[in-house]
Short mmCIF file of C-alpha atoms in Angstrom, two decimals:
data_model
loop_
_atom_site.label_atom_id
_atom_site.label_comp_id
_atom_site.label_asym_id
_atom_site.label_seq_id
_atom_site.Cartn_x
_atom_site.Cartn_y
_atom_site.Cartn_z
CA MET A 1 41.26 98.15 -114.37
CA ALA A 2 43.99 96.73 -112.15
CA LYS A 3 44.35 92.97 -111.84
CA HIS A 4 43.87 91.45 -108.40
CA ALA A 5 46.41 88.94 -107.08
CA LEU A 6 46.14 86.83 -103.94
CA ILE A 7 49.41 85.54 -102.45
CA THR A 8 49.53 82.84 -99.78
CA GLY A 9 52.79 82.86 -97.83
CA ILE A 10 53.19 86.57 -98.59
CA THR A 11 55.41 87.27 -95.56
CA GLY A 12 58.05 84.75 -96.67
CA GLN A 13 61.04 85.16 -98.97
CA ASP A 14 59.29 84.49 -102.29
CA GLY A 15 56.02 86.10 -101.23
CA SER A 16 57.76 89.40 -100.50
CA TYR A 17 59.68 89.55 -103.79
CA LEU A 18 56.53 88.56 -105.71
CA ALA A 19 54.47 91.22 -103.92
CA GLU A 20 57.04 93.86 -104.91
CA LEU A 21 56.98 92.68 -108.53
CA LEU A 22 53.18 92.70 -108.76
CA LEU A 23 52.91 96.13 -107.10
CA GLU A 24 55.38 97.47 -109.67
CA LYS A 25 53.12 96.07 -112.39
CA GLY A 26 50.08 97.89 -110.97
CA TYR A 27 48.29 94.94 -109.33
CA GLU A 28 46.04 95.19 -106.31
CA VAL A 29 47.86 92.76 -104.02
CA TYR A 30 46.09 90.71 -101.35
CA GLY A 31 48.02 88.55 -98.93
CA ILE A 32 46.91 85.75 -96.64
CA MET A 33 48.16 85.82 -93.07
CA ARG A 34 47.57 83.42 -90.21
CA ARG A 35 46.27 85.10 -87.06
CA LYS A 36 48.93 85.12 -84.32
CA SER A 37 49.10 86.68 -80.88
CA VAL A 38 51.74 89.08 -82.25
CA VAL A 39 51.23 90.48 -85.75
CA ASP A 40 54.29 89.69 -87.86
CA TYR A 41 54.56 91.13 -91.37
CA GLY A 42 57.91 89.39 -91.94
CA ASN A 43 59.55 90.30 -95.23
CA VAL A 44 56.73 92.61 -96.37
CA ASP A 45 56.91 94.96 -93.39
CA HIS A 46 58.36 97.70 -95.64
CA ILE A 47 55.38 97.52 -98.06
CA LYS A 48 52.59 96.51 -95.66
CA GLU A 49 50.62 99.71 -96.32
CA LYS A 50 50.31 98.74 -100.01
CA ILE A 51 48.95 95.23 -99.37
CA HIS A 52 45.42 94.12 -98.42
CA PHE A 53 45.85 91.46 -95.71
CA ILE A 54 43.28 88.73 -95.15
CA TYR A 55 43.34 86.37 -92.16
CA ALA A 56 43.01 82.78 -93.39
CA ASP A 57 44.66 79.37 -93.06
CA MET A 58 45.60 76.75 -95.65
CA THR A 59 44.03 74.03 -93.49
CA ASP A 60 40.66 75.83 -93.33
CA VAL A 61 38.85 75.79 -96.69
CA ILE A 62 36.06 78.10 -95.41
CA SER A 63 38.63 80.83 -94.68
CA LEU A 64 40.14 80.39 -98.17
CA ILE A 65 36.71 80.68 -99.81
CA SER A 66 36.25 83.90 -97.86
CA ALA A 67 39.68 85.13 -99.01
CA MET A 68 38.72 84.49 -102.63
CA ARG A 69 35.42 86.39 -102.18
CA ILE A 70 37.17 89.37 -100.57
CA SER A 71 40.06 89.54 -103.06
CA GLN A 72 38.17 88.58 -106.23
CA ALA A 73 41.60 87.42 -107.37
CA ASP A 74 42.45 87.12 -111.06
CA GLU A 75 45.64 85.30 -110.08
CA VAL A 76 46.43 83.20 -107.00
CA TYR A 77 50.03 82.38 -106.09
CA ASN A 78 50.19 79.56 -103.55
CA LEU A 79 53.52 80.03 -101.78
CA ALA A 80 52.35 79.01 -98.31
CA ALA A 81 54.14 75.92 -97.01
CA GLN A 82 55.94 74.30 -94.15
CA SER A 83 59.05 74.76 -96.26
CA PHE A 84 61.92 73.52 -94.09
CA VAL A 85 62.87 69.97 -95.04
CA ALA A 86 64.38 69.07 -91.63
CA THR A 87 61.18 70.07 -89.82
CA SER A 88 59.12 67.80 -92.08
CA TRP A 89 60.50 64.72 -90.29
CA GLU A 90 59.62 66.25 -86.91
CA GLN A 91 56.16 67.42 -88.08
CA PRO A 92 55.16 65.10 -90.95
CA LEU A 93 51.39 65.43 -90.42
CA ALA A 94 51.44 69.23 -90.18
CA THR A 95 53.59 69.32 -93.31
CA ALA A 96 51.06 67.14 -95.14
CA GLU A 97 48.10 69.23 -93.95
CA ILE A 98 49.62 72.48 -95.23
CA ASP A 99 51.76 71.43 -98.23
CA ALA A 100 49.44 68.75 -99.65
CA LEU A 101 45.83 69.16 -98.50
CA GLY A 102 46.24 72.93 -98.31
CA VAL A 103 46.70 73.02 -102.09
CA THR A 104 43.42 71.14 -102.58
CA ASN A 105 41.68 73.57 -100.24
CA MET A 106 42.92 76.54 -102.29
CA LEU A 107 41.92 74.93 -105.57
CA GLU A 108 38.45 74.17 -104.19
CA ALA A 109 38.09 77.78 -103.04
CA ILE A 110 38.97 78.99 -106.55
CA ARG A 111 36.55 76.51 -108.12
CA ALA A 112 33.74 77.63 -105.81
CA VAL A 113 34.21 81.40 -106.11
CA LYS A 114 36.01 82.28 -109.35
CA PRO A 115 36.96 79.32 -111.58
CA GLU A 116 38.41 81.61 -114.27
CA CYS A 117 41.10 82.70 -111.79
CA ARG A 118 44.66 81.61 -112.72
CA PHE A 119 46.55 79.54 -110.15
CA TYR A 120 50.26 79.08 -109.48
CA GLN A 121 51.48 76.23 -107.29
CA ALA A 122 54.96 76.37 -105.76
CA SER A 123 56.39 72.92 -106.50
CA THR A 124 59.96 72.03 -105.62
CA SER A 125 63.05 70.20 -106.85
CA GLU A 126 62.85 68.16 -103.62
CA MET A 127 60.19 66.10 -105.44
CA PHE A 128 63.03 64.62 -107.54
CA GLY A 129 64.86 63.49 -104.38
CA LEU A 130 66.78 60.36 -105.34
CA VAL A 131 67.30 61.68 -108.85
CA GLN A 132 66.51 59.38 -111.77
CA GLU A 133 68.36 61.37 -114.44
CA MET A 134 70.74 64.31 -114.86
CA PRO A 135 69.82 67.07 -115.27
CA GLN A 136 66.19 67.04 -114.13
CA THR A 137 63.46 68.27 -116.51
CA GLU A 138 59.66 68.42 -116.49
CA LYS A 139 59.66 64.77 -117.67
CA THR A 140 62.03 63.35 -115.04
CA PRO A 141 60.34 60.76 -112.74
CA PHE A 142 59.86 61.90 -109.14
CA TYR A 143 61.36 60.12 -106.11
CA PRO A 144 60.91 62.34 -103.02
CA ARG A 145 63.12 61.61 -100.00
CA SER A 146 61.42 63.58 -97.21
CA PRO A 147 57.90 64.14 -95.86
CA TYR A 148 58.24 67.64 -97.34
CA GLY A 149 59.02 66.26 -100.81
CA VAL A 150 56.15 63.76 -100.59
CA ALA A 151 53.64 66.42 -99.50
CA LYS A 152 54.78 68.77 -102.26
CA LEU A 153 54.39 65.98 -104.80
CA TYR A 154 50.75 65.61 -103.81
CA GLY A 155 50.31 69.38 -104.26
CA HIS A 156 51.96 69.16 -107.67
CA TRP A 157 49.76 66.30 -108.91
CA ILE A 158 46.52 67.70 -107.50
CA THR A 159 47.22 70.94 -109.39
CA LYS A 160 47.68 69.02 -112.61
CA ASN A 161 44.57 66.97 -111.81
CA TYR A 162 42.37 70.04 -111.33
CA ARG A 163 43.73 71.50 -114.57
CA GLU A 164 42.81 68.38 -116.51
CA SER A 165 39.56 67.57 -114.68
CA TYR A 166 38.00 71.01 -114.29
CA GLY A 167 39.76 73.08 -116.95
CA LEU A 168 41.35 75.43 -114.38
CA PHE A 169 44.27 77.57 -115.51
CA ALA A 170 46.61 75.92 -112.97
CA CYS A 171 50.40 75.82 -113.27
CA SER A 172 53.19 74.37 -111.15
CA GLY A 173 56.65 75.85 -111.05
CA ILE A 174 59.21 73.18 -110.14
CA LEU A 175 61.62 75.61 -108.55
CA PHE A 176 65.13 74.51 -107.64
CA ASN A 177 66.89 76.00 -104.62
CA HIS A 178 66.57 79.77 -104.60
CA GLU A 179 67.95 81.93 -101.85
CA SER A 180 68.26 85.61 -100.96
CA GLU A 181 68.98 88.11 -98.24
CA ARG A 182 65.45 87.37 -96.96
CA ARG A 183 66.01 83.64 -96.48
CA GLY A 184 65.17 82.30 -93.00
CA LEU A 185 68.08 81.60 -90.65
CA GLU A 186 67.15 77.90 -90.43
CA PHE A 187 68.13 77.32 -94.09
CA VAL A 188 71.72 76.21 -94.68
CA THR A 189 72.61 79.06 -97.06
CA ARG A 190 71.51 81.79 -94.67
CA LYS A 191 72.99 79.88 -91.74
CA ILE A 192 76.32 80.01 -93.60
CA THR A 193 76.23 83.71 -94.56
CA ASN A 194 75.06 84.76 -91.09
CA ALA A 195 77.90 82.73 -89.54
CA VAL A 196 80.43 84.23 -91.98
CA ALA A 197 79.40 87.73 -90.88
CA ARG A 198 79.57 86.82 -87.19
CA ILE A 199 82.94 85.06 -87.52
CA LYS A 200 84.36 88.00 -89.50
CA LEU A 201 83.16 90.46 -86.85
CA GLY A 202 84.46 88.32 -83.97
CA VAL A 203 81.15 87.37 -82.33
CA GLN A 204 81.16 83.68 -83.33
CA ASP A 205 84.02 81.18 -83.44
CA TYR A 206 82.77 78.55 -85.90
CA VAL A 207 79.72 77.17 -87.72
CA GLU A 208 78.49 73.56 -87.62
CA LEU A 209 77.11 72.08 -90.84
CA GLY A 210 75.96 68.72 -92.23
CA ASN A 211 76.80 67.04 -95.54
CA MET A 212 79.41 69.24 -97.23
CA ASP A 213 79.19 67.22 -100.46
CA SER A 214 75.46 67.80 -101.09
CA LYS A 215 75.05 69.45 -104.49
CA ARG A 216 72.37 72.01 -105.21
CA ASP A 217 71.28 74.22 -108.09
CA TRP A 218 71.16 77.68 -106.45
CA GLY A 219 69.54 80.83 -107.86
CA HIS A 220 68.15 84.09 -106.47
CA SER A 221 64.51 84.36 -105.38
CA LYS A 222 64.04 87.66 -107.22
CA ASP A 223 64.71 85.93 -110.55
CA TYR A 224 62.46 83.00 -109.69
CA VAL A 225 59.33 84.98 -108.73
CA ARG A 226 59.48 86.59 -112.17
CA ALA A 227 59.10 83.09 -113.62
CA MET A 228 55.99 82.53 -111.49
CA TRP A 229 54.36 85.63 -112.93
CA LEU A 230 55.32 84.70 -116.49
CA MET A 231 53.65 81.28 -116.14
CA LEU A 232 50.28 82.92 -115.46
CA GLN A 233 50.58 85.25 -118.48
CA GLN A 234 50.68 82.43 -121.07
CA ASP A 235 47.87 81.28 -123.36
CA LYS A 236 47.92 77.76 -121.91
CA PRO A 237 48.66 76.49 -118.37
CA ASP A 238 51.67 74.19 -117.99
CA ASP A 239 54.41 73.14 -115.57
CA TYR A 240 57.99 74.44 -115.74
CA VAL A 241 61.37 73.68 -114.18
CA ILE A 242 63.02 76.90 -112.95
CA ALA A 243 66.73 76.43 -112.33
CA THR A 244 70.22 77.60 -113.33
CA ASN A 245 71.58 74.33 -114.82
CA GLU A 246 74.61 74.72 -112.53
CA THR A 247 75.36 72.65 -109.46
CA ARG A 248 77.47 73.61 -106.44
CA THR A 249 78.37 71.75 -103.26
CA VAL A 250 77.67 73.11 -99.79
CA ARG A 251 81.47 73.27 -99.47
CA GLU A 252 81.65 75.61 -102.49
CA PHE A 253 78.96 77.81 -100.99
CA VAL A 254 80.96 78.02 -97.74
CA GLU A 255 84.21 78.84 -99.57
CA THR A 256 82.52 81.51 -101.71
CA ALA A 257 80.84 83.11 -98.69
CA PHE A 258 84.07 83.29 -96.68
CA SER A 259 85.99 84.60 -99.70
CA HIS A 260 83.69 87.65 -99.76
CA VAL A 261 85.06 88.70 -96.34
CA GLY A 262 88.67 87.89 -97.24
CA ILE A 263 88.89 84.54 -95.46
CA SER A 264 90.43 81.56 -97.24
CA ILE A 265 89.63 78.02 -96.02
CA GLU A 266 91.73 74.88 -95.87
CA TRP A 267 89.89 71.58 -95.33
CA GLN A 268 91.18 68.80 -93.09
CA GLY A 269 89.77 65.35 -92.31
CA SER A 270 86.83 63.73 -94.05
CA GLY A 271 83.15 62.88 -93.48
CA VAL A 272 81.89 63.74 -89.99
CA ASP A 273 85.48 64.52 -88.89
CA GLU A 274 86.02 67.21 -91.52
CA VAL A 275 86.86 70.75 -90.44
CA GLY A 276 87.49 74.01 -92.27
CA ILE A 277 90.47 76.06 -91.07
CA ASP A 278 91.11 79.78 -91.61
CA LYS A 279 94.42 79.74 -93.50
CA ALA A 280 95.49 83.10 -92.03
CA THR A 281 94.86 82.31 -88.35
CA GLY A 282 94.86 78.50 -88.20
CA LYS A 283 91.52 78.58 -86.33
CA VAL A 284 88.78 76.03 -86.99
CA ILE A 285 85.82 77.99 -88.39
CA VAL A 286 83.75 75.14 -89.91
CA LYS A 287 82.88 71.84 -88.23
CA VAL A 288 80.87 68.96 -89.68
CA ASN A 289 78.24 67.63 -87.28
CA LYS A 290 76.35 64.42 -88.09
CA LYS A 291 73.19 65.74 -86.39
CA PHE A 292 72.70 68.00 -89.43
CA PHE A 293 72.65 65.06 -91.88
CA ARG A 294 69.20 64.10 -93.22
CA PRO A 295 67.69 60.65 -92.47
CA ALA A 296 67.39 60.15 -96.26
CA GLU A 297 69.89 62.31 -98.12
CA VAL A 298 69.27 64.13 -101.40
CA ASP A 299 72.80 64.13 -102.83
CA VAL A 300 72.44 66.19 -106.00
CA LEU A 301 69.87 68.43 -107.68
CA LEU A 302 70.47 69.99 -111.09
CA GLY A 303 67.66 71.48 -113.15
CA ASN A 304 67.39 72.14 -116.88
CA PRO A 305 65.30 75.32 -117.45
CA ALA A 306 65.31 75.03 -121.27
CA LYS A 307 61.49 74.88 -121.51
CA ALA A 308 61.03 77.97 -119.33
CA GLU A 309 63.66 79.83 -121.31
CA SER A 310 62.11 79.01 -124.68
CA VAL A 311 58.38 79.23 -123.82
CA LEU A 312 58.35 81.91 -121.11
CA GLY A 313 61.39 83.87 -122.29
CA TRP A 314 62.71 83.57 -118.72
CA LYS A 315 66.40 83.91 -117.91
CA ARG A 316 68.07 84.15 -114.55
CA GLU A 317 69.97 87.42 -114.12
CA ILE A 318 71.78 87.05 -110.76
CA PRO A 319 74.75 84.61 -110.94
CA PHE A 320 75.84 82.38 -108.06
CA SER A 321 78.72 84.56 -106.85
CA ASP A 322 76.49 87.67 -106.78
CA LEU A 323 73.80 85.75 -104.87
CA VAL A 324 76.30 84.77 -102.15
CA ALA A 325 77.86 88.27 -102.11
CA ARG A 326 74.44 89.90 -101.58
CA MET A 327 73.63 87.56 -98.71
CA VAL A 328 76.99 88.07 -96.99
CA LYS A 329 76.83 91.86 -97.41
CA ASN A 330 73.32 91.94 -95.95
CA ASP A 331 74.26 89.77 -92.96
CA LEU A 332 77.37 91.88 -92.27
CA ALA A 333 75.14 94.96 -92.11
CA LEU A 334 72.62 93.19 -89.83
CA VAL A 335 75.32 91.96 -87.40
CA GLU A 336 77.05 95.36 -87.38
CA HIS A 337 73.72 97.01 -86.54
CA GLU A 338 73.13 94.44 -83.80
CA LEU A 339 76.55 95.18 -82.28
CA LYS A 340 75.94 98.94 -82.38
CA CYS A 341 72.63 98.52 -80.56
CA GLN A 342 74.34 96.43 -77.88
CA ASN A 343 76.99 99.12 -77.37
CA VAL A 344 74.57 102.04 -77.10
#
């Protein structure tokens, strides 16, 4: 008999890749959606006929209890979140309601309906914030530097608490930055690759970015959702860092992205006065703008996935250059399609 999986945040980047993975493995996949005036299937539009959608909300425990009753889930993957760090300063209470208390609501729904259900919580490297050691592991102390990081830390600890207090099979994946062609345009990586496509095709002059020296550990979402699934297939629940153990600056991401369309960059100035110039044309194509700097900066994140590799047998398969190449190629195709539609 097929396993049942319930995914919150199913229309997002990770939710869509996870849904594809579980469908391939023969699961009955249920996905939670918030009711909106316009139905938006997001990144699962291409597989929407294969998914059972349930209207519910992370801030409404009654709706989550109902979702558990309908789905009879054997596995719950909690990927729903207000996941944009910048927005968490503008909407700190909403971020806390969804990313912190929402986790408790989901755990309570599981406990009430089907306590033997296995639970995955999407934790984040942003919990490390002002990092206390390099690289970061499952034992590194947390020091979040945004309302998002703080809310996620609550979600992480409440998951561990329910595991130890009630014996739930509850795991947290401390996932470092993972991107893809399905990343939202508000995230810096997708903002970069979309701008690269537009600049290459002559419909945008330059892109404005924040701290070019921020260092991140970047992987591909498709690799990382496989780790989520593996965590729930183990004999014992535990928490795992999922990362590449490589760090790159935003500047390196920009250079790599532009290199995939044959543009080489020369940097001039420093700090908020820094600009990136197209070596071939002499045009400014990157500008640093201080409005994109965070109130409290997270300078470097670097994760050590040794535990996940040894216990789960997980290994990332898509290297950094391929990740950027995929994103640029996808955005070129999207912008070209957009231009064709305008010219029809």
